[in-house]
Each structure stands twice: as structure tokens, then as C-alpha cells.
């Protein structure tokens, strides 16, 4: 399971006064020692037979780490903390065969000063050279941005452009990052910035704090996964300042669901503590007095729970 928990507090707020559009670019995967450990463990037996058409996963996962980043030094007001790696790869780094297409997802977290941070990641796979494997084996890594602004569509375009052009050596990674960081400013309140990146057009708009909070996230996930009675119950509990835990097998669905509920409270101001990802032992410790909302099919969630054990 993946959990999101909510609890109100007056100290938390969303900060949109930063002049930087992007705070950090980062790459999350396992360390070089972890890759060697994966090779040693998988060289004993093949993950899948030669003509297997379904993906097979390793029975072990390694701890994700930030293996590359820009800038290399922390901003004093917004350090790049280790929780970003865990939020980018909550299931750990697990080798597999037959990798899927690159997958984009988002997450949220908190800065040291109480402002909300938004993460955008593109999960990709790189091939590993391992002996005795009858099928190619791949290891995941995530390319991501961390920002004070929830411009999720723009970050999706930026990351996919980066992933496609860098291997072709059309532009250096350093030059592209410098362009993202220093040539594209964060829009001022009530202002818009239109940006063209190849055939893609991106519109960055900083809304007024009194505008309806429209997130660049799919809202249909909430209404497809939760009944109308449960949606009303969650809004009621949030208005009563109660704690809620969202339970989901797919981590990329947590942010759209949770951010939508924050938006549905408009015009009330959302000042709360948001724990974006909670491990199962911690979630079990929070069972008393916490409303649990199941996002997705319950049977699928049970199966995923057994796999995690």
C-alpha cells in the first residue's frame, strides 16, 4: 500500500513567491555499488525464459538514492532532502525484463520552511549487462524536477524533451538545464508566459490567490475510483479538521486525488500538514482515529500488499 495522510495545522502554506521556476533537477536510482550487487545476485539465475512475453521482476529491491543533481549545492532556503528519492521511487529500485514506456508522475512534499514543494518525475529504464540472463534486464531510474510551482504539464514536456534529445546528442545536458533554470522565469502573479519547445506549446500562468485553484492534474481519477458518498464523507472530515489516510496501490494516483480534495475546499484556505507517502508500519500506527479511503480496486490492493511482504 501507499498512504497519504492529511492533518490540519495553521503553520503550513503554499509558497508561490519564488523567482525560480525550477529549484532542482535530479536523477534517482541505485548507487554504483547497488548495480554491482544486482549483477551479482542475478548472474546466478535468469529472470525469465528466452521467449517469455510477460515482464518478470527481481525478488529484491534496492534503496533509491539521488545519484545526480543540478545545481550541486543546496539553496539555503530550499535544500534537496533525501525524502525526494523515496517519493520518486517508493517501491525501491527493482530490476525487470521488458520495460514499459517512460511513465510520468507527480508527488508533493514540504520544504524546511513549511512551504509546499511539487515534484515531477519521468520513470525510464536503462539496460544492464548481466551474464546468464536469457532476456535483457533493465533497471529503473527517474529524472525529475522539484519546484515551488505545480506546472505539471510544463515539467512533463521538459522531461520528455530532455530524455529524447540528450541520447541523440542534439544538445548537451548542461545547456538544456541552463535553459530551463535561467532562461524561463517563473511568471508573476496574474501574468502568463507562452513557451514553445519544438512542436510543443506550454503556457505558464500564475493565478491570484483568490482564484479557483485549478491543478494541472487529471481530476477524473478521483471520481472514477471513489463513490460520491465517500467523496462527500472525505470533504466533511476535512472541514472538521480530521485526519484521513488515502490507500492506493498506484503511487501516481495519490497526488491527483489529494490535490483535488484540497481544491474542492475553495474558497476556504488550505493550511495543513500533508504527509505525501507513509510506509505501512507507520500507517498501521496511525490507524486509531484515521479515516481510510481506498483509491482503486480493493482486490488489487490486497495483491500488492502480499507482494510487498
mmCIF file of N, CA and C in Angstrom, residues 150-250:
data_model
loop_
_atom_site.group_PDB
_atom_site.id
_atom_site.type_symbol
_atom_site.label_atom_id
_atom_site.label_comp_id
_atom_site.label_asym_id
_atom_site.label_seq_id
_atom_site.Cartn_x
_atom_site.Cartn_y
_atom_site.Cartn_z
ATOM 1 N N UNK A 150 3.259 24.217 -9.237
ATOM 2 C CA UNK A 150 2.686 22.979 -9.775
ATOM 3 C C UNK A 150 2.433 23.038 -11.281
ATOM 4 N N UNK A 151 3.462 23.363 -12.047
ATOM 5 C CA UNK A 151 3.313 23.410 -13.501
ATOM 6 C C UNK A 151 3.620 22.021 -14.064
ATOM 7 N N UNK A 152 2.718 21.094 -13.811
ATOM 8 C CA UNK A 152 2.995 19.692 -14.110
ATOM 9 C C UNK A 152 3.046 19.412 -15.612
ATOM 10 N N UNK A 153 2.211 20.095 -16.385
ATOM 11 C CA UNK A 153 2.246 19.864 -17.833
ATOM 12 C C UNK A 153 3.570 20.347 -18.421
ATOM 13 N N UNK A 154 4.015 21.520 -17.991
ATOM 14 C CA UNK A 154 5.284 22.051 -18.496
ATOM 15 C C UNK A 154 6.449 21.138 -18.123
ATOM 16 N N UNK A 155 6.461 20.644 -16.901
ATOM 17 C CA UNK A 155 7.548 19.771 -16.470
ATOM 18 C C UNK A 155 7.531 18.448 -17.234
ATOM 19 N N UNK A 156 6.339 17.967 -17.575
ATOM 20 C CA UNK A 156 6.227 16.756 -18.388
ATOM 21 C C UNK A 156 6.892 16.979 -19.746
ATOM 22 N N UNK A 157 6.599 18.100 -20.361
ATOM 23 C CA UNK A 157 7.194 18.427 -21.662
ATOM 24 C C UNK A 157 8.709 18.575 -21.529
ATOM 25 N N UNK A 158 9.178 19.269 -20.492
ATOM 26 C CA UNK A 158 10.616 19.469 -20.298
ATOM 27 C C UNK A 158 11.347 18.135 -20.137
ATOM 28 N N UNK A 159 10.799 17.244 -19.319
ATOM 29 C CA UNK A 159 11.475 15.980 -19.038
ATOM 30 C C UNK A 159 11.495 15.064 -20.260
ATOM 31 N N UNK A 160 10.395 15.008 -20.989
ATOM 32 C CA UNK A 160 10.363 14.156 -22.183
ATOM 33 C C UNK A 160 11.308 14.687 -23.259
ATOM 34 N N UNK A 161 11.399 15.994 -23.371
ATOM 35 C CA UNK A 161 12.359 16.583 -24.310
ATOM 36 C C UNK A 161 13.778 16.215 -23.908
ATOM 37 N N UNK A 162 14.062 16.332 -22.618
ATOM 38 C CA UNK A 162 15.396 16.000 -22.112
ATOM 39 C C UNK A 162 15.739 14.536 -22.388
ATOM 40 N N UNK A 163 14.786 13.633 -22.153
ATOM 41 C CA UNK A 163 15.025 12.204 -22.324
ATOM 42 C C UNK A 163 15.259 11.831 -23.787
ATOM 43 N N UNK A 164 14.618 12.546 -24.707
ATOM 44 C CA UNK A 164 14.725 12.184 -26.116
ATOM 45 C C UNK A 164 15.920 12.834 -26.803
ATOM 46 N N UNK A 165 16.283 14.052 -26.414
ATOM 47 C CA UNK A 165 17.318 14.757 -27.181
ATOM 48 C C UNK A 165 18.730 14.478 -26.661
ATOM 49 N N UNK A 166 18.863 14.202 -25.366
ATOM 50 C CA UNK A 166 20.208 14.007 -24.818
ATOM 51 C C UNK A 166 20.885 12.765 -25.400
ATOM 52 N N UNK A 167 20.220 11.581 -25.463
ATOM 53 C CA UNK A 167 20.894 10.415 -26.055
ATOM 54 C C UNK A 167 21.279 10.615 -27.518
ATOM 55 N N UNK A 168 20.528 11.440 -28.229
ATOM 56 C CA UNK A 168 20.846 11.703 -29.640
ATOM 57 C C UNK A 168 21.936 12.758 -29.802
ATOM 58 N N UNK A 169 22.377 13.327 -28.689
ATOM 59 C CA UNK A 169 23.432 14.339 -28.676
ATOM 60 C C UNK A 169 23.075 15.560 -29.512
ATOM 61 N N UNK A 170 21.773 15.901 -29.515
ATOM 62 C CA UNK A 170 21.337 17.101 -30.212
ATOM 63 C C UNK A 170 21.696 18.354 -29.427
ATOM 64 N N UNK A 171 21.805 18.222 -28.123
ATOM 65 C CA UNK A 171 22.188 19.327 -27.255
ATOM 66 C C UNK A 171 22.781 18.738 -25.984
ATOM 67 N N UNK A 172 23.696 19.442 -25.385
ATOM 68 C CA UNK A 172 24.299 18.950 -24.148
ATOM 69 C C UNK A 172 23.309 19.074 -22.996
ATOM 70 N N UNK A 173 23.396 18.131 -22.053
ATOM 71 C CA UNK A 173 22.520 18.173 -20.887
ATOM 72 C C UNK A 173 22.706 19.472 -20.115
ATOM 73 N N UNK A 174 23.946 19.906 -19.944
ATOM 74 C CA UNK A 174 24.212 21.132 -19.201
ATOM 75 C C UNK A 174 23.548 22.347 -19.847
ATOM 76 N N UNK A 175 23.594 22.409 -21.177
ATOM 77 C CA UNK A 175 22.998 23.545 -21.872
ATOM 78 C C UNK A 175 21.479 23.546 -21.734
ATOM 79 N N UNK A 176 20.870 22.374 -21.820
ATOM 80 C CA UNK A 176 19.421 22.287 -21.701
ATOM 81 C C UNK A 176 18.963 22.645 -20.295
ATOM 82 N N UNK A 177 19.695 22.185 -19.286
ATOM 83 C CA UNK A 177 19.340 22.520 -17.912
ATOM 84 C C UNK A 177 19.520 24.010 -17.648
ATOM 85 N N UNK A 178 20.578 24.594 -18.163
ATOM 86 C CA UNK A 178 20.784 26.035 -18.003
ATOM 87 C C UNK A 178 19.624 26.809 -18.621
ATOM 88 N N UNK A 179 19.127 26.313 -19.736
ATOM 89 C CA UNK A 179 17.989 26.966 -20.381
ATOM 90 C C UNK A 179 16.742 26.876 -19.505
ATOM 91 N N UNK A 180 16.468 25.686 -18.970
ATOM 92 C CA UNK A 180 15.297 25.512 -18.104
ATOM 93 C C UNK A 180 15.402 26.382 -16.851
ATOM 94 N N UNK A 181 16.581 26.447 -16.274
ATOM 95 C CA UNK A 181 16.738 27.101 -14.976
ATOM 96 C C UNK A 181 16.817 28.623 -15.079
ATOM 97 N N UNK A 182 17.459 29.133 -16.125
ATOM 98 C CA UNK A 182 17.787 30.559 -16.143
ATOM 99 C C UNK A 182 17.125 31.348 -17.266
ATOM 100 N N UNK A 183 16.671 30.687 -18.316
ATOM 101 C CA UNK A 183 16.051 31.417 -19.424
ATOM 102 C C UNK A 183 14.528 31.491 -19.320
ATOM 103 N N UNK A 184 13.928 30.616 -18.512
ATOM 104 C CA UNK A 184 12.474 30.597 -18.369
ATOM 105 C C UNK A 184 12.133 31.045 -16.950
ATOM 106 N N UNK A 185 11.681 32.274 -16.772
ATOM 107 C CA UNK A 185 11.392 32.752 -15.416
ATOM 108 C C UNK A 185 10.053 32.227 -14.920
ATOM 109 N N UNK A 186 9.882 32.240 -13.620
ATOM 110 C CA UNK A 186 8.580 31.941 -13.043
ATOM 111 C C UNK A 186 7.659 33.131 -13.296
ATOM 112 N N UNK A 187 6.432 32.901 -13.752
ATOM 113 C CA UNK A 187 5.537 34.025 -14.065
ATOM 114 C C UNK A 187 5.131 34.799 -12.817
ATOM 115 N N UNK A 188 4.959 36.088 -12.973
ATOM 116 C CA UNK A 188 4.500 36.936 -11.885
ATOM 117 C C UNK A 188 3.006 36.723 -11.666
ATOM 118 N N UNK A 189 2.500 37.075 -10.505
ATOM 119 C CA UNK A 189 1.052 36.933 -10.261
ATOM 120 C C UNK A 189 0.225 37.618 -11.333
ATOM 121 N N UNK A 190 -0.808 36.899 -11.788
ATOM 122 C CA UNK A 190 -1.743 37.373 -12.819
ATOM 123 C C UNK A 190 -1.080 37.523 -14.184
ATOM 124 N N UNK A 191 0.121 37.001 -14.353
ATOM 125 C CA UNK A 191 0.814 37.073 -15.629
ATOM 126 C C UNK A 191 0.928 35.671 -16.239
ATOM 127 N N UNK A 192 1.121 35.644 -17.570
ATOM 128 C CA UNK A 192 1.260 34.386 -18.285
ATOM 129 C C UNK A 192 2.520 34.421 -19.140
ATOM 130 N N UNK A 193 3.122 33.238 -19.309
ATOM 131 C CA UNK A 193 4.291 33.093 -20.170
ATOM 132 C C UNK A 193 4.004 31.976 -21.163
ATOM 133 N N UNK A 194 4.013 32.298 -22.452
ATOM 134 C CA UNK A 194 3.839 31.301 -23.504
ATOM 135 C C UNK A 194 5.223 30.850 -23.968
ATOM 136 N N UNK A 195 5.421 29.541 -24.005
ATOM 137 C CA UNK A 195 6.748 28.998 -24.294
ATOM 138 C C UNK A 195 6.619 27.883 -25.325
ATOM 139 N N UNK A 196 7.428 27.942 -26.371
ATOM 140 C CA UNK A 196 7.444 26.915 -27.417
ATOM 141 C C UNK A 196 8.698 26.069 -27.267
ATOM 142 N N UNK A 197 8.498 24.758 -27.245
ATOM 143 C CA UNK A 197 9.615 23.824 -27.186
ATOM 144 C C UNK A 197 9.426 22.812 -28.312
ATOM 145 N N UNK A 198 10.033 23.093 -29.452
ATOM 146 C CA UNK A 198 9.803 22.266 -30.621
ATOM 147 C C UNK A 198 8.363 22.413 -31.087
ATOM 148 N N UNK A 199 7.653 21.293 -31.188
ATOM 149 C CA UNK A 199 6.251 21.307 -31.590
ATOM 150 C C UNK A 199 5.300 21.459 -30.404
ATOM 151 N N UNK A 200 5.847 21.471 -29.213
ATOM 152 C CA UNK A 200 5.025 21.567 -28.006
ATOM 153 C C UNK A 200 4.918 23.020 -27.564
ATOM 154 N N UNK A 201 3.709 23.396 -27.155
ATOM 155 C CA UNK A 201 3.462 24.739 -26.644
ATOM 156 C C UNK A 201 3.080 24.637 -25.171
ATOM 157 N N UNK A 202 3.705 25.459 -24.356
ATOM 158 C CA UNK A 202 3.494 25.435 -22.909
ATOM 159 C C UNK A 202 3.065 26.821 -22.458
ATOM 160 N N UNK A 203 2.014 26.881 -21.660
ATOM 161 C CA UNK A 203 1.531 28.138 -21.105
ATOM 162 C C UNK A 203 1.695 28.095 -19.589
ATOM 163 N N UNK A 204 2.505 29.011 -19.070
ATOM 164 C CA UNK A 204 2.727 29.116 -17.630
ATOM 165 C C UNK A 204 1.957 30.327 -17.124
ATOM 166 N N UNK A 205 1.060 30.090 -16.162
ATOM 167 C CA UNK A 205 0.228 31.171 -15.630
ATOM 168 C C UNK A 205 0.217 31.097 -14.114
ATOM 169 N N UNK A 206 0.519 32.232 -13.483
ATOM 170 C CA UNK A 206 0.484 32.318 -12.019
ATOM 171 C C UNK A 206 -0.841 32.966 -11.615
ATOM 172 N N UNK A 207 -1.723 32.176 -11.044
ATOM 173 C CA UNK A 207 -3.040 32.676 -10.684
ATOM 174 C C UNK A 207 -3.001 33.471 -9.382
ATOM 175 N N UNK A 208 -4.000 34.310 -9.227
ATOM 176 C CA UNK A 208 -4.164 35.048 -7.989
ATOM 177 C C UNK A 208 -4.579 34.099 -6.879
ATOM 178 N N UNK A 209 -4.223 34.423 -5.632
ATOM 179 C CA UNK A 209 -4.530 33.527 -4.526
ATOM 180 C C UNK A 209 -6.025 33.377 -4.288
ATOM 181 N N UNK A 210 -6.842 34.292 -4.864
ATOM 182 C CA UNK A 210 -8.284 34.212 -4.684
ATOM 183 C C UNK A 210 -8.975 33.509 -5.844
ATOM 184 N N UNK A 211 -8.212 33.093 -6.856
ATOM 185 C CA UNK A 211 -8.789 32.356 -7.972
ATOM 186 C C UNK A 211 -9.066 30.918 -7.572
ATOM 187 N N UNK A 212 -9.968 30.282 -8.318
ATOM 188 C CA UNK A 212 -10.240 28.865 -8.077
ATOM 189 C C UNK A 212 -8.957 28.076 -8.326
ATOM 190 N N UNK A 213 -8.509 27.245 -7.380
ATOM 191 C CA UNK A 213 -7.239 26.508 -7.547
ATOM 192 C C UNK A 213 -7.368 25.364 -8.536
ATOM 193 N N UNK A 214 -7.018 25.625 -9.772
ATOM 194 C CA UNK A 214 -7.088 24.615 -10.823
ATOM 195 C C UNK A 214 -5.705 23.983 -10.985
ATOM 196 N N UNK A 215 -5.624 22.694 -10.735
ATOM 197 C CA UNK A 215 -4.351 21.994 -10.839
ATOM 198 C C UNK A 215 -4.213 21.358 -12.217
ATOM 199 N N UNK A 216 -2.998 21.269 -12.703
ATOM 200 C CA UNK A 216 -2.741 20.626 -13.993
ATOM 201 C C UNK A 216 -2.621 19.122 -13.797
ATOM 202 N N UNK A 217 -3.676 18.538 -13.241
ATOM 203 C CA UNK A 217 -3.679 17.115 -12.931
ATOM 204 C C UNK A 217 -5.009 16.514 -13.372
ATOM 205 N N UNK A 218 -5.041 15.220 -13.709
ATOM 206 C CA UNK A 218 -6.302 14.595 -14.119
ATOM 207 C C UNK A 218 -7.273 14.483 -12.944
ATOM 208 N N UNK A 219 -8.440 15.122 -13.056
ATOM 209 C CA UNK A 219 -9.411 15.095 -11.962
ATOM 210 C C UNK A 219 -10.339 13.889 -12.050
ATOM 211 N N UNK A 220 -10.349 13.218 -13.206
ATOM 212 C CA UNK A 220 -11.280 12.093 -13.348
ATOM 213 C C UNK A 220 -10.897 10.904 -12.486
ATOM 214 N N UNK A 221 -9.621 10.839 -12.060
ATOM 215 C CA UNK A 221 -9.188 9.709 -11.233
ATOM 216 C C UNK A 221 -10.006 9.609 -9.958
ATOM 217 N N UNK A 222 -10.247 10.741 -9.305
ATOM 218 C CA UNK A 222 -10.992 10.735 -8.047
ATOM 219 C C UNK A 222 -12.399 10.213 -8.237
ATOM 220 N N UNK A 223 -13.094 10.707 -9.265
ATOM 221 C CA UNK A 223 -14.491 10.331 -9.469
ATOM 222 C C UNK A 223 -14.622 8.916 -10.029
ATOM 223 N N UNK A 224 -13.568 8.411 -10.649
ATOM 224 C CA UNK A 224 -13.609 7.041 -11.155
ATOM 225 C C UNK A 224 -13.304 6.018 -10.063
ATOM 226 N N UNK A 225 -12.497 6.402 -9.062
ATOM 227 C CA UNK A 225 -12.054 5.460 -8.042
ATOM 228 C C UNK A 225 -12.865 5.527 -6.746
ATOM 229 N N UNK A 226 -13.494 6.665 -6.476
ATOM 230 C CA UNK A 226 -14.226 6.842 -5.221
ATOM 231 C C UNK A 226 -15.697 7.096 -5.503
ATOM 232 N N UNK A 227 -16.575 6.536 -4.665
ATOM 233 C CA UNK A 227 -18.008 6.763 -4.812
ATOM 234 C C UNK A 227 -18.347 8.180 -4.368
ATOM 235 N N UNK A 228 -19.521 8.664 -4.793
ATOM 236 C CA UNK A 228 -19.931 10.033 -4.430
ATOM 237 C C UNK A 228 -20.154 10.150 -2.927
ATOM 238 N N UNK A 229 -20.628 9.081 -2.294
ATOM 239 C CA UNK A 229 -20.813 9.123 -0.840
ATOM 240 C C UNK A 229 -19.480 9.238 -0.112
ATOM 241 N N UNK A 230 -18.478 8.522 -0.614
ATOM 242 C CA UNK A 230 -17.162 8.592 0.037
ATOM 243 C C UNK A 230 -16.511 9.947 -0.204
ATOM 244 N N UNK A 231 -16.716 10.523 -1.384
ATOM 245 C CA UNK A 231 -16.169 11.855 -1.670
ATOM 246 C C UNK A 231 -16.775 12.885 -0.719
ATOM 247 N N UNK A 232 -18.090 12.808 -0.527
ATOM 248 C CA UNK A 232 -18.745 13.742 0.397
ATOM 249 C C UNK A 232 -18.249 13.536 1.824
ATOM 250 N N UNK A 233 -18.036 12.283 2.219
ATOM 251 C CA UNK A 233 -17.541 11.992 3.559
ATOM 252 C C UNK A 233 -16.141 12.567 3.765
ATOM 253 N N UNK A 234 -15.280 12.452 2.755
ATOM 254 C CA UNK A 234 -13.912 12.974 2.876
ATOM 255 C C UNK A 234 -13.938 14.495 3.018
ATOM 256 N N UNK A 235 -14.756 15.158 2.204
ATOM 257 C CA UNK A 235 -14.844 16.624 2.312
ATOM 258 C C UNK A 235 -15.371 17.024 3.685
ATOM 259 N N UNK A 236 -16.354 16.300 4.184
ATOM 260 C CA UNK A 236 -16.903 16.590 5.519
ATOM 261 C C UNK A 236 -15.819 16.460 6.584
ATOM 262 N N UNK A 237 -15.031 15.394 6.518
ATOM 263 C CA UNK A 237 -13.994 15.174 7.517
ATOM 264 C C UNK A 237 -12.883 16.228 7.422
ATOM 265 N N UNK A 238 -12.559 16.641 6.208
ATOM 266 C CA UNK A 238 -11.560 17.695 6.060
ATOM 267 C C UNK A 238 -12.052 19.013 6.666
ATOM 268 N N UNK A 239 -13.317 19.317 6.449
ATOM 269 C CA UNK A 239 -13.872 20.539 7.027
ATOM 270 C C UNK A 239 -13.899 20.476 8.557
ATOM 271 N N UNK A 240 -14.010 19.254 9.090
ATOM 272 C CA UNK A 240 -13.984 19.070 10.544
ATOM 273 C C UNK A 240 -12.570 18.898 11.081
ATOM 274 N N UNK A 241 -11.562 19.080 10.200
ATOM 275 C CA UNK A 241 -10.152 19.015 10.588
ATOM 276 C C UNK A 241 -9.763 17.648 11.145
ATOM 277 N N UNK A 242 -10.248 16.606 10.472
ATOM 278 C CA UNK A 242 -9.915 15.246 10.864
ATOM 279 C C UNK A 242 -8.762 14.719 9.998
ATOM 280 N N UNK A 243 -8.145 13.649 10.478
ATOM 281 C CA UNK A 243 -7.059 13.027 9.724
ATOM 282 C C UNK A 243 -7.625 11.974 8.774
ATOM 283 N N UNK A 244 -7.059 11.906 7.569
ATOM 284 C CA UNK A 244 -7.509 10.968 6.544
ATOM 285 C C UNK A 244 -6.290 10.303 5.925
ATOM 286 N N UNK A 245 -6.377 9.003 5.727
ATOM 287 C CA UNK A 245 -5.310 8.258 5.043
ATOM 288 C C UNK A 245 -5.861 7.706 3.737
ATOM 289 N N UNK A 246 -5.234 8.060 2.628
ATOM 290 C CA UNK A 246 -5.604 7.528 1.326
ATOM 291 C C UNK A 246 -4.739 6.301 1.047
ATOM 292 N N UNK A 247 -5.385 5.189 0.729
ATOM 293 C CA UNK A 247 -4.702 3.922 0.483
ATOM 294 C C UNK A 247 -4.780 3.612 -1.008
ATOM 295 N N UNK A 248 -3.634 3.372 -1.627
ATOM 296 C CA UNK A 248 -3.610 3.180 -3.073
ATOM 297 C C UNK A 248 -2.436 2.287 -3.459
ATOM 298 N N UNK A 249 -2.653 1.434 -4.458
ATOM 299 C CA UNK A 249 -1.566 0.592 -4.952
ATOM 300 C C UNK A 249 -0.728 1.304 -6.010
ATOM 301 N N UNK A 250 -1.262 2.352 -6.616
ATOM 302 C CA UNK A 250 -0.570 3.090 -7.668
ATOM 303 C C UNK A 250 -0.196 4.465 -7.139
#
